[in-house]
Amino acid sequence: MALPQAKLDATEARLAGLTLPEGGKWASDARTQALARVRAMGLPSRRDEYWKYTRPDTLTAPETPEAAVFETDESPVFDGIDSVKLYFVDGVFDADASDDPALAGVEIERLSVVSGTDIHWAKDIFGVLEAKGQDPVARPLAALNTAFATDGLVIRATGKAERPVALIYRHADTASDAILHHCIRVESGASLTVLETGPVAARFNGVTEVDIADKGTFNHVRAQGRDHELRTATHMFARLGEESAFKSFTLTMNGVLTRNECVIELTSDNAIAHVAGAAVGDGDFHHDDTVFITHDSLHCESRQVFKKVLRNGATGVFQGKILVKEGAQKTDGYQISQALLLDDDSQFLAKPELEIYADDVACSHGSTTGAIDETALFYLRSRGVPRADAEDLLVLSFLAEAIAEIDSEAIADDLLTRLQAWLARRR
Amino acid sequence: MLKISNLHVKLEEEDKQILKGVDLEIGAGEVHAIMGPNGSGKSTLSYVLSGRDGYEVTEGSAALEGADILDMEPEERAAAGLFLAFQYPVEIPGVGNMTFLRTAVNAQRKARGEAEMSSTEFLKEIRAQAKELKIDADMLKRPVNVGFSGGEKKRNEILQMAMLKPKMCVLDETDSGLDVDAMKLVSDGVNALRAADRSFLVITHYQRLLDHIKPDFVHIMSDGKIIKTGGPELALEVENHGYADLLTEGA
């Protein structure tokens, strides 16, 4: 089907400012194919059904909308977590600031180096999972990323990683436009935790492809940056082997536009995939979680838990789908999306979807939008807790179910502290 | 301790008068019971005293140790020494029982200009109080009232009372949903808190709770008013003859 002229024009306008990076044959091929996908799909526009609730204009525009750099004297998120810390500034790896990436059981390389090689294991992942994730719904920004990303990390865990790998993103230039692409391979029986924090850049397009072999475990916890004017679009693509586990949690506390997509394919038996998120937004905050989980195997479990607290006209979006293919029997799928609206100006737009072609499955989904529970508020106040503190407690109570999805207690506590500070600042 | 004078209350949302001139004076250290048929206004009285939204005081006053409480926020009333044990204690997922109680204890202390309780001090006391009420360590750690049985919720209310040390305790149908053993445990907890400087207002439908928590005075409430006041024998009269006789008498 031919694309509308406006879409073609907008796509070409964006592509005009970008050049395909040089690289080895496998990387160049992947990039050329990704560029062809972008041209075939066209970049997203507000007329696209998948972008009905989130305007993509500023994510696709040739010019980067400026974003002021947020100054804070608070300690960085995950600072207290024993991890290998790797820094990026405006989307460029900063080797001098980073720890030595030598961590037992984990190989870490830069995409910019790896993509110049003639042969590398990453060729089976780079752009491959992203391309697979384009069906049945187009994700053109992810293809754009594959085509033009020069930096990012290529990480391979062959055993149980001793410490988490923390990717810390700094934003320095008010007009930076970053494209980062990470490829992660968790080998059979291996386990790895990746932490991500920071604003990255004024505008950020991020893709992470995760390939988990049989019995592998991958944990991901992300705390997105606090810079108010940030525009962020991220995609996470995961392919899960037999009895493998994928768990991802994201905390978002600011940003005029954030769209986090997570695309998971359960193609081997007995795998589990959990995706969760907590978002707290104030004012012109727009936050979109878009999740697509495909069950294409036996006895797999998937879980989506998303909570948003919105005030002063903030907008929250959730598009979550569980697709159970024919023959994916004994699927256990769960999905919940909830919003707590602290005033009448804020809104939550939810599109929960189940599409099931197998007959022996247990799938459930729910979505709610509500205000602070007056009875609970009175209960707390009747015990002497002042109204503002009582409201904070109830906000944390609301978010607790999502935070509980994080396996590590230390990491969950760290994020809870951030949330408490966020609440305190907004009194 | 508590002086309620000519209290008239209507529902905020509709033009419905619930309390139609309640007079009640509770001296320090006294235990008063209010009994009455359903819809007589007993629970409304407890909510109005503790400051729940949805009620409008149209006439009269309520004073705690001489201070008018009706204009205070719920948290101010709590800090002034008022405590309401809920008929249906509220579940608060994600907030640990102990965290909640410590927040409450210290918020009240702060409001009164007292020093906050250190965590060691707090832990020591809550463990001792919990033991008395047969509340185990797990219940203290769990989210507030989540997954608690009816009896556990009521014991948790009494634990809060023990930790907050109010001057005036209002118990709203604390016996509802309790079996005999649980009622005994809750009553023992309340009795242990009886003191010369602490008063109780026990709202109940049935006399049996008053076998355990012995009142000094019993009031019968009907149609938004106290229609009869007496000693513990009045409760027995209700037990034996129901409210019908008393209501005709009062009318």
Coordinates of N, CA and C in Angstrom, one line a residue, chain A residues 243-322:
Chain A
E243 N 12.4 -22.0 29.3 CA 12.6 -21.8 30.8 C 13.4 -20.6 31.1
S244 N 13.4 -19.6 30.2 CA 14.1 -18.4 30.5 C 13.2 -17.4 31.1
A245 N 13.8 -16.3 31.7 CA 13.0 -15.3 32.3 C 13.5 -13.9 31.9
F246 N 12.5 -13.1 31.7 CA 12.8 -11.7 31.3 C 12.0 -10.8 32.3
K247 N 12.6 -9.9 33.0 CA 11.9 -9.0 33.8 C 12.4 -7.6 33.6
S248 N 11.4 -6.7 33.4 CA 11.8 -5.3 33.2 C 10.9 -4.4 33.9
F249 N 11.5 -3.4 34.6 CA 10.7 -2.4 35.3 C 11.2 -1.0 35.0
T250 N 10.3 -0.1 34.8 CA 10.7 1.3 34.5 C 10.0 2.3 35.4
L251 N 10.8 3.2 36.0 CA 10.3 4.3 36.7 C 10.5 5.6 35.9
T252 N 9.4 6.3 35.7 CA 9.5 7.6 35.0 C 8.9 8.7 35.9
M253 N 9.7 9.8 36.1 CA 9.2 10.8 37.0 C 9.2 12.2 36.3
N254 N 9.5 12.3 35.0 CA 9.4 13.6 34.4 C 9.5 13.4 32.9
G255 N 9.4 14.5 32.1 CA 9.5 14.5 30.7 C 8.2 14.9 30.0
V256 N 8.3 15.8 29.0 CA 7.1 16.2 28.3 C 6.6 15.1 27.4
L257 N 7.5 14.2 27.0 CA 7.1 13.1 26.2 C 8.0 11.8 26.3
T258 N 7.3 10.8 26.8 CA 8.0 9.5 26.9 C 7.2 8.4 26.3
R259 N 7.7 7.6 25.4 CA 7.0 6.5 24.9 C 8.0 5.3 25.1
N260 N 7.6 4.3 25.9 CA 8.4 3.1 26.1 C 7.6 1.9 25.5
E261 N 8.2 1.4 24.5 CA 7.6 0.2 23.9 C 8.4 -1.1 24.3
C262 N 7.6 -2.1 24.6 CA 8.3 -3.4 24.9 C 7.6 -4.5 24.1
V263 N 8.4 -5.2 23.3 CA 7.9 -6.2 22.4 C 8.6 -7.5 22.7
I264 N 7.7 -8.5 23.2 CA 8.3 -9.7 23.6 C 7.7 -10.9 22.9
E265 N 8.6 -11.8 22.5 CA 8.1 -13.0 21.8 C 8.5 -14.2 22.7
L266 N 7.4 -15.0 23.1 CA 7.7 -16.2 23.8 C 7.6 -17.4 22.8
T267 N 8.7 -17.8 22.3 CA 8.7 -18.8 21.3 C 9.2 -20.1 21.7
S268 N 9.6 -20.2 23.0 CA 10.0 -21.5 23.6 C 9.2 -21.8 24.8
D269 N 9.0 -23.1 25.2 CA 8.2 -23.5 26.3 C 8.7 -23.0 27.7
N270 N 7.7 -22.8 28.6 CA 8.0 -22.5 30.0 C 8.8 -21.3 30.3
A271 N 8.7 -20.3 29.4 CA 9.4 -19.0 29.7 C 8.5 -18.0 30.4
I272 N 9.1 -17.1 31.1 CA 8.3 -16.1 31.7 C 8.8 -14.7 31.3
A273 N 7.8 -13.8 31.2 CA 8.2 -12.4 30.8 C 7.3 -11.4 31.7
H274 N 8.0 -10.6 32.5 CA 7.3 -9.6 33.3 C 7.7 -8.2 32.9
V275 N 6.8 -7.4 32.6 CA 7.1 -6.0 32.3 C 6.2 -5.1 33.2
A276 N 6.9 -4.2 33.9 CA 6.2 -3.3 34.8 C 6.7 -1.9 34.7
G277 N 5.9 -1.0 35.3 CA 6.3 0.4 35.3 C 5.5 1.2 36.2
A278 N 6.2 2.2 36.8 CA 5.5 3.2 37.6 C 5.9 4.6 37.0
A279 N 4.9 5.4 36.9 CA 5.2 6.7 36.3 C 4.4 7.8 37.2
V280 N 5.1 8.8 37.5 CA 4.5 9.9 38.3 C 4.7 11.2 37.5
G281 N 3.6 11.9 37.1 CA 3.8 13.0 36.3 C 3.0 14.2 36.7
D282 N 3.5 15.4 36.4 CA 3.0 16.6 36.9 C 2.9 17.6 35.7
G283 N 1.8 18.2 35.5 CA 1.8 19.3 34.4 C 1.9 18.7 33.0
D284 N 2.7 19.3 32.2 CA 2.7 18.8 30.8 C 3.6 17.6 30.6
F285 N 3.3 16.6 31.4 CA 4.0 15.3 31.3 C 3.1 14.4 30.5
H286 N 3.7 13.7 29.6 CA 3.0 12.8 28.7 C 3.8 11.5 28.7
H287 N 3.1 10.4 29.2 CA 3.8 9.2 29.3 C 3.0 8.0 28.7
D288 N 3.7 7.3 27.9 CA 3.0 6.2 27.1 C 3.8 4.9 27.3
D289 N 3.1 3.9 27.8 CA 3.6 2.5 27.8 C 2.9 1.7 26.8
T290 N 3.7 1.2 25.8 CA 3.1 0.4 24.8 C 3.8 -1.0 24.8
V291 N 3.0 -2.0 25.1 CA 3.5 -3.4 25.3 C 2.9 -4.4 24.4
F292 N 3.6 -5.2 23.8 CA 3.1 -6.2 22.9 C 3.7 -7.6 23.2
I293 N 3.0 -8.5 23.8 CA 3.5 -9.8 24.2 C 2.9 -10.9 23.3
T294 N 3.7 -11.6 22.6 CA 3.2 -12.7 21.8 C 3.5 -14.1 22.4
H295 N 2.5 -14.8 22.7 CA 2.7 -16.2 23.2 C 2.6 -17.2 22.0
D296 N 3.7 -17.8 21.8 CA 3.8 -18.7 20.6 C 4.4 -20.1 21.0
S297 N 4.1 -20.4 22.3 CA 4.7 -21.7 22.8 C 3.9 -22.1 24.0
L298 N 4.3 -23.3 24.6 CA 3.5 -23.9 25.7 C 3.9 -23.4 27.0
H299 N 2.9 -23.3 28.0 CA 3.2 -23.1 29.4 C 4.0 -21.8 29.6
C300 N 3.8 -20.8 28.9 CA 4.6 -19.5 29.2 C 3.7 -18.6 30.0
E301 N 4.4 -17.8 30.7 CA 3.7 -16.8 31.6 C 4.1 -15.4 31.3
S302 N 3.1 -14.5 31.1 CA 3.5 -13.1 30.9 C 2.7 -12.3 31.9
R303 N 3.3 -11.1 32.3 CA 2.7 -10.3 33.3 C 3.0 -8.8 32.9
Q304 N 2.0 -8.0 32.9 CA 2.2 -6.6 32.7 C 1.5 -5.8 33.8
V305 N 2.3 -5.0 34.6 CA 1.8 -4.3 35.7 C 2.2 -2.8 35.5
F306 N 1.3 -1.9 35.2 CA 1.6 -0.5 35.0 C 0.8 0.4 35.8
K307 N 1.4 1.3 36.5 CA 0.7 2.3 37.4 C 1.2 3.7 37.1
K308 N 0.2 4.6 37.1 CA 0.6 6.0 36.8 C -0.1 6.9 37.8
V309 N 0.6 7.9 38.3 CA 0.0 8.9 39.2 C 0.2 10.2 38.5
L310 N -1.0 10.8 38.2 CA -1.0 12.0 37.4 C -1.6 13.2 38.1
R311 N -1.0 14.4 37.9 CA -1.6 15.6 38.5 C -1.4 16.8 37.6
N312 N -2.2 17.8 37.8 CA -2.0 19.1 37.1 C -2.1 19.0 35.6
G313 N -2.9 18.1 35.1 CA -3.1 18.0 33.7 C -2.2 17.0 33.0
A314 N -1.5 16.2 33.7 CA -0.6 15.2 33.1 C -1.4 14.1 32.4
T315 N -0.8 13.6 31.4 CA -1.4 12.5 30.6 C -0.7 11.2 30.7
G316 N -1.4 10.1 30.9 CA -0.8 8.8 30.9 C -1.5 8.0 29.8
V317 N -0.7 7.1 29.1 CA -1.3 6.3 28.1 C -0.8 4.9 28.3
F318 N -1.7 3.9 28.1 CA -1.2 2.5 28.1 C -1.9 1.8 27.0
Q319 N -1.0 1.1 26.2 CA -1.5 0.3 25.1 C -0.8 -1.1 25.4
G320 N -1.6 -2.0 25.8 CA -1.0 -3.3 26.1 C -1.7 -4.4 25.5
K321 N -0.9 -5.3 24.8 CA -1.6 -6.4 24.1 C -1.0 -7.8 24.5
I322 N -1.9 -8.7 24.7 CA -1.4 -10.1 24.8 C -2.0 -10.9 23.6

